Amino acid sequence: MVFSFSASLIPLVIGGIIPGLLSIYIWRRRKAKGAKYLAIMMLLLFFWESAYILELASAHLETKIFWNNISFIFIAFTPLSFLLFSIEYTERGHWLTPLRVGLALLLPISTIIVIFTPAFRPWFWVSQTLITQGDFLLINGVNGWWYWNIHAIYSYLGLLGGVVFLVLALIKWPRQYRGQMIWTLIAISVPWVANAITIFKILPIFIDLTPFAFSITGLGLTFAVVRHRMLDLAPIAREVVVEGLRDGVLILDKDNRVVDSNPAAYRLLSLKTEMIGSSIAQLFSNWAELAEKDLTLTEGRHEVEFLKENGENQHLEISYSPLRDRFQMIIGGIVTIHDITQTKETQQLLLEARNKALEANALKSRFLAKVSHEFRTPLGGIIGYAELLEGDNFGELNKEQKRVVQTVLRSAEHLNEMVSELLDQAQIESGNLILKKSEFLLNDLVESSCAGFVVSTEKKNVQLKRFLDPQLPSQIMGDERRLRQIIINLVANAMKFTTEGVVKVSFLLEDAEHWKIVVSDTGVGIPQDALADIFDPFKQVNNEVSHENRGIGLGLSITRDLVALMKGSINVISDQYKGAVFQILLPLEHAL
């Protein structure tokens, strides 16, 4: 092959290198919508222009025809790659199934077969001769029916389809995407002009300008990619996302004027007139805090309220922040409008429900306190007279009479304990229970807490063991009465559910600032599903009322609340049939 390179080819060589470099650059961003097909189109243009330059540099007709044939390998697929780019870039990528793309490739492949098959070649080229045009020796060809009826129509339909998809998308783009719009329109119009000049010989130029025009298209699209971030966020994606948002969005310029908005903004602000071009001062004139602010300089959030036309209150949360370019320069602002009416209504309902619950709880506490006080007076009389009868103060009683009196006394004392628990619960819930701290001996607390269980341990086959850590100080500060109540509650609970074995009460030094009370038993234990609410008021593990399980379910609840008042903590470790361990951790206050 003989080639003749002249200075006239230098601009064409430079123009041919451009699409090759662009294909590499765009391929690195192939994850962006349309970038993959745009990179392929640039690569096809690079090979097309390279083959065309070699055709121009060839000195013989046979060599020129060879490179002309090679160039059509890439020419045949270029319009399709442009169409595929346009389809994917305009958010129609779901159309591009393997079957459809495969069918679209059939015609370009058929064209290449026609060109390289001698029997079919006249369908594409009727004749090819040499002519001289300036410094160039060119092919002067006459095209056949396949070229005009199949290849040309297919190519122009591909180009036209790509343009239509882009224009449809461009029409919907907002103002801030105007740079993309201008450069894309320029880019897609150049090849049409160049191809028309070449085919219809509008100008006396015999060189095919189309591949070099596509280079300009590539430059224009790449400028849109780099300068206007076309492939970073496709404007059609903006339409799908922003236009479909339930929240209102306003885009502001540096003068705090609205340059773009979405339908939700009109709906939330109850606007029926065009807001584009309006200033924030006009738009938010009813809300001075917002109207007087420069929303492009700072970030912030405001809650506003206004009356809608239907008489309903509308609550909005308006957030704003600066809008910056890639150089972090402020170019405007963005305002989002969120409807919080339902949230406000829910908050109001919750507040009302909370107030009602607090009121009902306070009423319950007052009722419990009232009932407890009213019960205590007659109970005191019943217990007093029963004790007098038991002591033969009104005459000696026979065995049956004594048994009846003792039953009455036990029942009255049990009822008195329940009344005391109700009163404690009412005082705790109302915040009226106050701890009374004093110095006391730990040993006295141990003995007095366990003394009342001597009879119970004798009746049951249960041992009550006590352990006092010798490292604990002998005398500490605290509310001895309430501590005794806590221990009695836990030991009574352990005795109730332990038919045989051991109940142990331990008083331990945890560290320099804390001490611990541990009550353990070998009883029936607590099921895992009951542990979560074991400290709830009026809650019992076994809700069946029996002689062994009497009470109103306040003992453990009161114990927990008393421990909390003492700034301590309580926990339980248990499993069914394996006993239970209650641990109380309390601050250690040394006696003065």
PDB file of C-alpha atoms in Angstrom, residues 461-464 498-503 522-523:
ATOM      1  CA  ASN A 461     -39.281 -27.607 105.345  1.00  0.00           C
ATOM      2  CA  VAL A 462     -37.331 -24.423 104.501  1.00  0.00           C
ATOM      3  CA  GLN A 463     -34.154 -22.981 105.988  1.00  0.00           C
ATOM      4  CA  LEU A 464     -33.745 -19.210 106.227  1.00  0.00           C
ATOM      5  CA  THR A 498     -40.341 -22.298  98.113  1.00  0.00           C
ATOM      6  CA  THR A 499     -41.884 -25.469  99.564  1.00  0.00           C
ATOM      7  CA  GLU A 500     -38.565 -26.956 100.650  1.00  0.00           C
ATOM      8  CA  GLY A 501     -34.925 -26.065 100.478  1.00  0.00           C
ATOM      9  CA  VAL A 502     -33.217 -22.783 101.334  1.00  0.00           C
ATOM     10  CA  VAL A 503     -33.993 -19.076 101.303  1.00  0.00           C
ATOM     11  CA  THR A 522     -34.554 -22.865  95.686  1.00  0.00           C
ATOM     12  CA  GLY A 523     -38.243 -22.544  94.847  1.00  0.00           C
TER      13      GLY A 523
END
